mmCIF file of C-alpha atoms in Angstrom:
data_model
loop_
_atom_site.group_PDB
_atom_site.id
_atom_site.type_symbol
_atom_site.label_atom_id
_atom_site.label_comp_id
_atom_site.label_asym_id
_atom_site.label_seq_id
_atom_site.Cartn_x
_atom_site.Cartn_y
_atom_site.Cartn_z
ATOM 1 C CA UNK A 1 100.339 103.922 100.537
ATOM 2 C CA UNK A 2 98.893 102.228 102.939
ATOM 3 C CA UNK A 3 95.637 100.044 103.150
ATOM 4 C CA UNK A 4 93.860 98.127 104.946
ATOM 5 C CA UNK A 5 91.126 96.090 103.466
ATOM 6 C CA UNK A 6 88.562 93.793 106.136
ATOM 7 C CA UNK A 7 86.562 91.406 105.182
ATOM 8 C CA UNK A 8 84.264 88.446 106.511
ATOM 9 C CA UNK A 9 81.593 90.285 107.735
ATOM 10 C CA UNK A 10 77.530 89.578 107.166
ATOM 11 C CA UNK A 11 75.037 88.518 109.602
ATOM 12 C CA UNK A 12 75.474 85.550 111.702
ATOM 13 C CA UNK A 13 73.017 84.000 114.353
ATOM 14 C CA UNK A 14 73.947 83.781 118.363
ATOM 15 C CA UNK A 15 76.472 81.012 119.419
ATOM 16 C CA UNK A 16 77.574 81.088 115.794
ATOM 17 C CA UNK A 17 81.282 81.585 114.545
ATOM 18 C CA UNK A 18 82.663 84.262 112.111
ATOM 19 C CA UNK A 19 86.172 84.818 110.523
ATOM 20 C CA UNK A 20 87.177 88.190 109.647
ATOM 21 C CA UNK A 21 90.375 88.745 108.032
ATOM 22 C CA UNK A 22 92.050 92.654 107.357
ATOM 23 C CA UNK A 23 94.502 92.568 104.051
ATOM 24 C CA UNK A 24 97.356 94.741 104.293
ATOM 25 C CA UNK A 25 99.430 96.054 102.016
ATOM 26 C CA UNK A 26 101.545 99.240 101.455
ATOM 27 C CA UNK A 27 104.187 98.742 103.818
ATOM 28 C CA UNK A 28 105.986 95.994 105.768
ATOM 29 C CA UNK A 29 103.544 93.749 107.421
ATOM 30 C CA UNK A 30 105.882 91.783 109.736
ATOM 31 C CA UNK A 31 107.182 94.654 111.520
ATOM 32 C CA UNK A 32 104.074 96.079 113.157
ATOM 33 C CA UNK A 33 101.683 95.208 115.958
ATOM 34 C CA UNK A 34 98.218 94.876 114.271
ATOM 35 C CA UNK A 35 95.284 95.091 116.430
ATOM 36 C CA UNK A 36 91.109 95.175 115.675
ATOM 37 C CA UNK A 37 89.204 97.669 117.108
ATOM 38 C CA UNK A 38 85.064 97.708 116.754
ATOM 39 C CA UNK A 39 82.087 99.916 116.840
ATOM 40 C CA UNK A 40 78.886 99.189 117.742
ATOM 41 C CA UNK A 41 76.277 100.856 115.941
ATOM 42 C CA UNK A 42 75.948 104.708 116.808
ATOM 43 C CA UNK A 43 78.231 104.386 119.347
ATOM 44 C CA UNK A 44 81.646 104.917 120.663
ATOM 45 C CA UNK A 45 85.048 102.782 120.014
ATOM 46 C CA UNK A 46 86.501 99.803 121.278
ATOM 47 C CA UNK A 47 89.576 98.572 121.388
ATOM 48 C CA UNK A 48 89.046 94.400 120.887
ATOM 49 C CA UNK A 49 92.350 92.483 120.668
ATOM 50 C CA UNK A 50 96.358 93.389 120.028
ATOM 51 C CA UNK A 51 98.365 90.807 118.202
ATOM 52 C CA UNK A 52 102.644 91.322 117.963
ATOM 53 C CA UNK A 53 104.252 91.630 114.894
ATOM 54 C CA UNK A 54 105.266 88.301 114.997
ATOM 55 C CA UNK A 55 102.536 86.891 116.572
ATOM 56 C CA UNK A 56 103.810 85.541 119.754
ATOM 57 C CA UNK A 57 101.990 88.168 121.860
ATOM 58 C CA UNK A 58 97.872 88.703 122.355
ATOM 59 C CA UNK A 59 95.716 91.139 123.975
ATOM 60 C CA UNK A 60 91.979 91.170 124.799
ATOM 61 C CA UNK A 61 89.306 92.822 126.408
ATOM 62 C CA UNK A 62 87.789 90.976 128.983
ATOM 63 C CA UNK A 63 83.900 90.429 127.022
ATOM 64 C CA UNK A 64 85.877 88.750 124.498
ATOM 65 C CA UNK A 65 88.189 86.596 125.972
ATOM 66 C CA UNK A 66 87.742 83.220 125.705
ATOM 67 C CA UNK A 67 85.318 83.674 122.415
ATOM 68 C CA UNK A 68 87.844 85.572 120.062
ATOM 69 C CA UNK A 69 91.176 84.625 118.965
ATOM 70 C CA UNK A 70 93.656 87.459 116.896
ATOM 71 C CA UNK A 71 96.011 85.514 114.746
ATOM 72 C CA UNK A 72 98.182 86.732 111.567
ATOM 73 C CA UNK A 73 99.629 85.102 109.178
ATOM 74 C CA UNK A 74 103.138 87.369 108.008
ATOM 75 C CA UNK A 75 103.652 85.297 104.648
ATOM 76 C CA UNK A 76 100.349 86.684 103.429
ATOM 77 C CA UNK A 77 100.279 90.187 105.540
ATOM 78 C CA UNK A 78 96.939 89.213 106.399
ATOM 79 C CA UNK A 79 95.249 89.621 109.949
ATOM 80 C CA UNK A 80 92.468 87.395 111.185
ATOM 81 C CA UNK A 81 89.692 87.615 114.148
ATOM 82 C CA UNK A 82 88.213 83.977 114.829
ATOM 83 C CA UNK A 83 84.928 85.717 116.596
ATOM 84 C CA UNK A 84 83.159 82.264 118.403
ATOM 85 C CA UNK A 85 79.916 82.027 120.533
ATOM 86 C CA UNK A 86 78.550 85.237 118.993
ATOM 87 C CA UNK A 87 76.495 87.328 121.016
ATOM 88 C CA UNK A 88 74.016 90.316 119.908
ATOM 89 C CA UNK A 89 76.185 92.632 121.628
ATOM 90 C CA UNK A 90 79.318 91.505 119.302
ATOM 91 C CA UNK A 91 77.115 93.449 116.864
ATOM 92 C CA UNK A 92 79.464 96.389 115.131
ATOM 93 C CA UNK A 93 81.465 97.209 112.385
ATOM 94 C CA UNK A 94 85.453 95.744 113.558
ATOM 95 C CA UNK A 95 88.573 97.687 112.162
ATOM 96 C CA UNK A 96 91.430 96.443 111.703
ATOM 97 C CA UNK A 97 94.490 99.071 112.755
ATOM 98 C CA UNK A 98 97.846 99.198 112.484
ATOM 99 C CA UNK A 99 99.922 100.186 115.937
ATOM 100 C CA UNK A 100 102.329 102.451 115.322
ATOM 101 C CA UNK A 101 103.648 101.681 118.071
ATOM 102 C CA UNK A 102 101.062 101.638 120.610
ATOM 103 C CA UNK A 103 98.656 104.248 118.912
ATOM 104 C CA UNK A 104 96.069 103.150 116.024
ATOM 105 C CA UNK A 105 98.213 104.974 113.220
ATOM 106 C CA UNK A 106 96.044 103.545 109.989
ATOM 107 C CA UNK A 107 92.636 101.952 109.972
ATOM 108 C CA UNK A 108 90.735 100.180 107.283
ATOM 109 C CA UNK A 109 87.305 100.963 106.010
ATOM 110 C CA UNK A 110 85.704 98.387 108.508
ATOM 111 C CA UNK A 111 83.640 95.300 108.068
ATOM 112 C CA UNK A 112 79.892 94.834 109.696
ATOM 113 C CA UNK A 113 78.874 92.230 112.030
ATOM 114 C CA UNK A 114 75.369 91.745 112.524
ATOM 115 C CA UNK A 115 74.352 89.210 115.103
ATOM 116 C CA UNK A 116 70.962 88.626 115.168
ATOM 117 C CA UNK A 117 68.596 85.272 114.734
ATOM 118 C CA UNK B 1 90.646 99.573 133.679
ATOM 119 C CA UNK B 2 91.333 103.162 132.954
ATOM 120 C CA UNK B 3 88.104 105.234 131.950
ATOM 121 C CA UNK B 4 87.909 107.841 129.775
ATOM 122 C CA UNK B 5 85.769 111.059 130.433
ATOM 123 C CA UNK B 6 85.450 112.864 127.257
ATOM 124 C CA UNK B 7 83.562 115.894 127.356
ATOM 125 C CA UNK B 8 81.383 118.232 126.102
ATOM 126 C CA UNK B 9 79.447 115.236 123.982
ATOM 127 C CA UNK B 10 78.309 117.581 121.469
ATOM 128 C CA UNK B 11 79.222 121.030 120.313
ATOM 129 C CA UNK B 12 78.288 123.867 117.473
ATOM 130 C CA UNK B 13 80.391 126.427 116.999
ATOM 131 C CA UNK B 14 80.818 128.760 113.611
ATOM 132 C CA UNK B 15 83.808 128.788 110.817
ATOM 133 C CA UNK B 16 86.417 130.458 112.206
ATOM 134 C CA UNK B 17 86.184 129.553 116.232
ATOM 135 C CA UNK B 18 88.881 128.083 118.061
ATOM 136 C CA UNK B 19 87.075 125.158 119.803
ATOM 137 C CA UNK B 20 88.267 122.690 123.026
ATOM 138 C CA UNK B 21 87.499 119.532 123.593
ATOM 139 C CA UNK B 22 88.370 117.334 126.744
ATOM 140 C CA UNK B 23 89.639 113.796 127.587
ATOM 141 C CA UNK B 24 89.860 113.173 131.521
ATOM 142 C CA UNK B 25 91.865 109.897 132.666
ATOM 143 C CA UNK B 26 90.712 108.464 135.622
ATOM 144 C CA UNK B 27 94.410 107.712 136.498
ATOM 145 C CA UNK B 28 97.824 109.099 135.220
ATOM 146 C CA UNK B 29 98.632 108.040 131.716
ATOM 147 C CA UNK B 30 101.787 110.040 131.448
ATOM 148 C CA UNK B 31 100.885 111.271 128.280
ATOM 149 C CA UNK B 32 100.139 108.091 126.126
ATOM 150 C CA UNK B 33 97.077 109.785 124.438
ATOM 151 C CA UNK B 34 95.888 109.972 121.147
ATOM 152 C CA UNK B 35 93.362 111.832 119.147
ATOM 153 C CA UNK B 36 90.955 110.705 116.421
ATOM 154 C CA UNK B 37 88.694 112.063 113.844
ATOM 155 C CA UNK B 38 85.825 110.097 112.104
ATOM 156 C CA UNK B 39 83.662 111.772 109.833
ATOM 157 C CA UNK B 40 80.404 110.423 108.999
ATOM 158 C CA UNK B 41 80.440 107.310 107.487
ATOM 159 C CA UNK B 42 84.499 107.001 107.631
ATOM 160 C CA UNK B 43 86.731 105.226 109.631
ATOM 161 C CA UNK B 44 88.978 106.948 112.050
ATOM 162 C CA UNK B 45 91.583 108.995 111.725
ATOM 163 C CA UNK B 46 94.740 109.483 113.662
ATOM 164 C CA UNK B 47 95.297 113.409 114.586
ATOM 165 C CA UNK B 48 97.723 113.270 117.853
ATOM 166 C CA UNK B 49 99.553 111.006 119.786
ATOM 167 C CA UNK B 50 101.911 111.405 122.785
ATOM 168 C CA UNK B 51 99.175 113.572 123.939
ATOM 169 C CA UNK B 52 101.146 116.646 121.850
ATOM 170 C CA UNK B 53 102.354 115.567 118.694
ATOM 171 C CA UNK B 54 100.429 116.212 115.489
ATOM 172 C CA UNK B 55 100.538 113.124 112.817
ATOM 173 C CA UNK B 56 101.689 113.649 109.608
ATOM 174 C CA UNK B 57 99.683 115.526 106.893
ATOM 175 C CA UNK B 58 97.197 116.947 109.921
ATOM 176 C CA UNK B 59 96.724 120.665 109.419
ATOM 177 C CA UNK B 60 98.599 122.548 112.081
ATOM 178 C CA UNK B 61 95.321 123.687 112.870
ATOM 179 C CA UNK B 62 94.994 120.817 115.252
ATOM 180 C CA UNK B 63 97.047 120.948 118.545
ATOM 181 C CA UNK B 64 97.200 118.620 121.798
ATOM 182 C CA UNK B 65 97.869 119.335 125.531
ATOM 183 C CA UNK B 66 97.531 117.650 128.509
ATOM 184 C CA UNK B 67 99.600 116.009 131.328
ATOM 185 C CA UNK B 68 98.860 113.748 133.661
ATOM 186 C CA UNK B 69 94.773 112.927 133.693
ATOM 187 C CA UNK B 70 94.074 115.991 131.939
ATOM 188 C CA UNK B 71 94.027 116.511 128.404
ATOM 189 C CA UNK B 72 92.853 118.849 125.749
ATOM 190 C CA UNK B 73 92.081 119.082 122.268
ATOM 191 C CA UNK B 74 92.171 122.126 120.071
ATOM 192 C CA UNK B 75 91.092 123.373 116.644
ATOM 193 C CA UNK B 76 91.962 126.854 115.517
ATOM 194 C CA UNK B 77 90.044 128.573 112.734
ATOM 195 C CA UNK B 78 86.951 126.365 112.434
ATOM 196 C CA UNK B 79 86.693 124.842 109.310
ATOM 197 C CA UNK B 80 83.799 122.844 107.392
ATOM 198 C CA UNK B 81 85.555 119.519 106.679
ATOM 199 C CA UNK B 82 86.094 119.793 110.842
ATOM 200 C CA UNK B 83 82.485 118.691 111.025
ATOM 201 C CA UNK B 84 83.019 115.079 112.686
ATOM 202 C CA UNK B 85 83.338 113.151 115.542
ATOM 203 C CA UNK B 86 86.194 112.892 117.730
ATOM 204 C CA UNK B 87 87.300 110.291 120.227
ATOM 205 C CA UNK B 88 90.241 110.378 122.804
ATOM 206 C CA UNK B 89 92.130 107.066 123.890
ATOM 207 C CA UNK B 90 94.627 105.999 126.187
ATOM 208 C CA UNK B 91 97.573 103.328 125.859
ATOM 209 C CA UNK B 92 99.118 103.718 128.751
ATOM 210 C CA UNK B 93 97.363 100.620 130.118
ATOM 211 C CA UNK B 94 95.615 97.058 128.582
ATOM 212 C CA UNK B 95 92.576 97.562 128.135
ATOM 213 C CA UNK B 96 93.258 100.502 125.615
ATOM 214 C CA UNK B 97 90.069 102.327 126.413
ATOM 215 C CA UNK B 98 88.763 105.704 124.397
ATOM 216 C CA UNK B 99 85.996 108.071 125.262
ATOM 217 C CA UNK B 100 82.734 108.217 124.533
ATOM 218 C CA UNK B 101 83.068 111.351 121.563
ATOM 219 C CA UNK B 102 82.145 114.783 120.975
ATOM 220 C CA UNK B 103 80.279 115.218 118.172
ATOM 221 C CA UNK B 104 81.546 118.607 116.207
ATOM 222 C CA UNK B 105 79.076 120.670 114.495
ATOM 223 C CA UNK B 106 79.183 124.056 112.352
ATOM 224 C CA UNK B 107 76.705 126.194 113.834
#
C-alpha cells in the first residue's frame, strides 16, 4: 500500500525557515517524480514544487522561487521542502504527492504551516 | 500560466441525480486533466486523469469528458459519501494550476 506520511509542520514566525519532509513507503521511491502541493486555509489547491525521480530536475511556482528548495533523498525514500523567508501567505497545510506520471496519483494526510508572529 | 475556470462553485442536488461539473482551460491542454475529490477534513483524491480515464478502485459512477479547453465531470446516481469537494487541474503546462472547487452537497 501506499503512504505518504509529512511532517515538520507547526507555527513559525515571518522571515523564518521550516523543513518539511513526506516519508514514503509502499512502493519504489526512486522511480517516481514526487512533488508538494499546499492549501491554504479554506481555500483551493496549489501546486508548489516538482522534484524528478532522481532529483536532477525542479519545478516551482513563481511566489516561491527563490525561498523554497524540493530536494529528496532516494536512500531514505524521503522528500523534503526547505521553506525560507516565510511569509503569512505561505500559511497552509503542504501535501506531499506522488506523480504518476504527471498527475497527483497518491497524497499524504498533509502537514500545517502556520506563519504568524 | 494556464487558468482554470471551474464552475458552478457550489451545488445541492438529491441521492440519485446525475450531476455536472465544469473545468474551462483558458488555453488547449489536449486533454492532460485530472479530477480530484477531498472530503472534509481529507486529503485529495485522484478520480480521472487524461481528462477520460477513471483511476483504479473509483466507482464507475464517476466519468470524464472534455477536449480541448472544455471539460466535464460527471456523477451518476448521487450518492452520500459523494458529499465533497472537487477540484480540476491541468498538466499540460508548468505551473500545474487547478480550479478553484465545487463544493458537492446532498440536498
Amino acid at each position: 500500500e501506499v503512504q505518504l506520511v509529512e511532517s515538520g509542520g507547526g507555527l513559525v514566525q515571518p522571515g523564518r525557515s521550516m523543513k518539511l519532509s513526506c516519508a514514503a513507503s509502499g512502493f519504489t521511491f526512486n522511480n517516481y517524480d514526487m512533488a508538494w502541493v499546499c492549501q491554504a486555509p479554506k481555500k483551493g489547491l496549489e501546486w508548489v514544487a516538482t522534484i524528478s525521480y532522481d532529483g536532477s530536475s525542479t519545478y516551482y511556482r513563481d511566489s516561491v522561487k527563490g525561498r523554497f528548495t524540493i530536494s529528496r533523498d532516494n536512500a531514505k525514500s524521503t522528500l523534503y521542502l526547505q521553506m525560507d523567508s516565510l511569509r503569512s501567505e505561505d500559511t497552509a497545510t503542504y501535501y506531499c504527492a506522488r506523480l504518476d506520471p504527471f498527475w497527483f496519483a497518491y497524497w499524504g494526510q498533509g502537514t500545517l504551516v502556520t506563519v504568524s508572529s | 500560466d494556464i487558468r482554470m475556470t471551474q464552475s458552478p462553485a457550489s451545488l445541492s442536488a438529491s441521492l440519485g441525480e446525475t450531476v455536472n461539473i465544469e473545468c474551462l482551460a483558458s488555453e488547449d491542454i489536449y486533454s492532460d486533466l485530472a479530477w480530484y475529490q477531498q472530503k472534509p477534513g481529507k486529503s485529495p483524491q485522484l478520480l480521472i486523469y487524461n481528462a477520460n480515464s477513471l483511476q483504479n478502485g473509483v466507482p464507475s459512477r464517476f466519468s470524464g469528458s472534455g477536449s480541448g479547453t472544455q471539460y466535464s465531470l460527471k456523477i451518476n446516481s448521487l450518492q452520500s459519501e459523494d458529499v465533497a469537494t472537487y477540484f480540476c487541474q491541468q498538466y499540460n503546462n508548468y505551473p500545474f494550476t487547478f480550479g478553484s472547487g465545487t463544493k458537492l452537497e446532498i440536498k
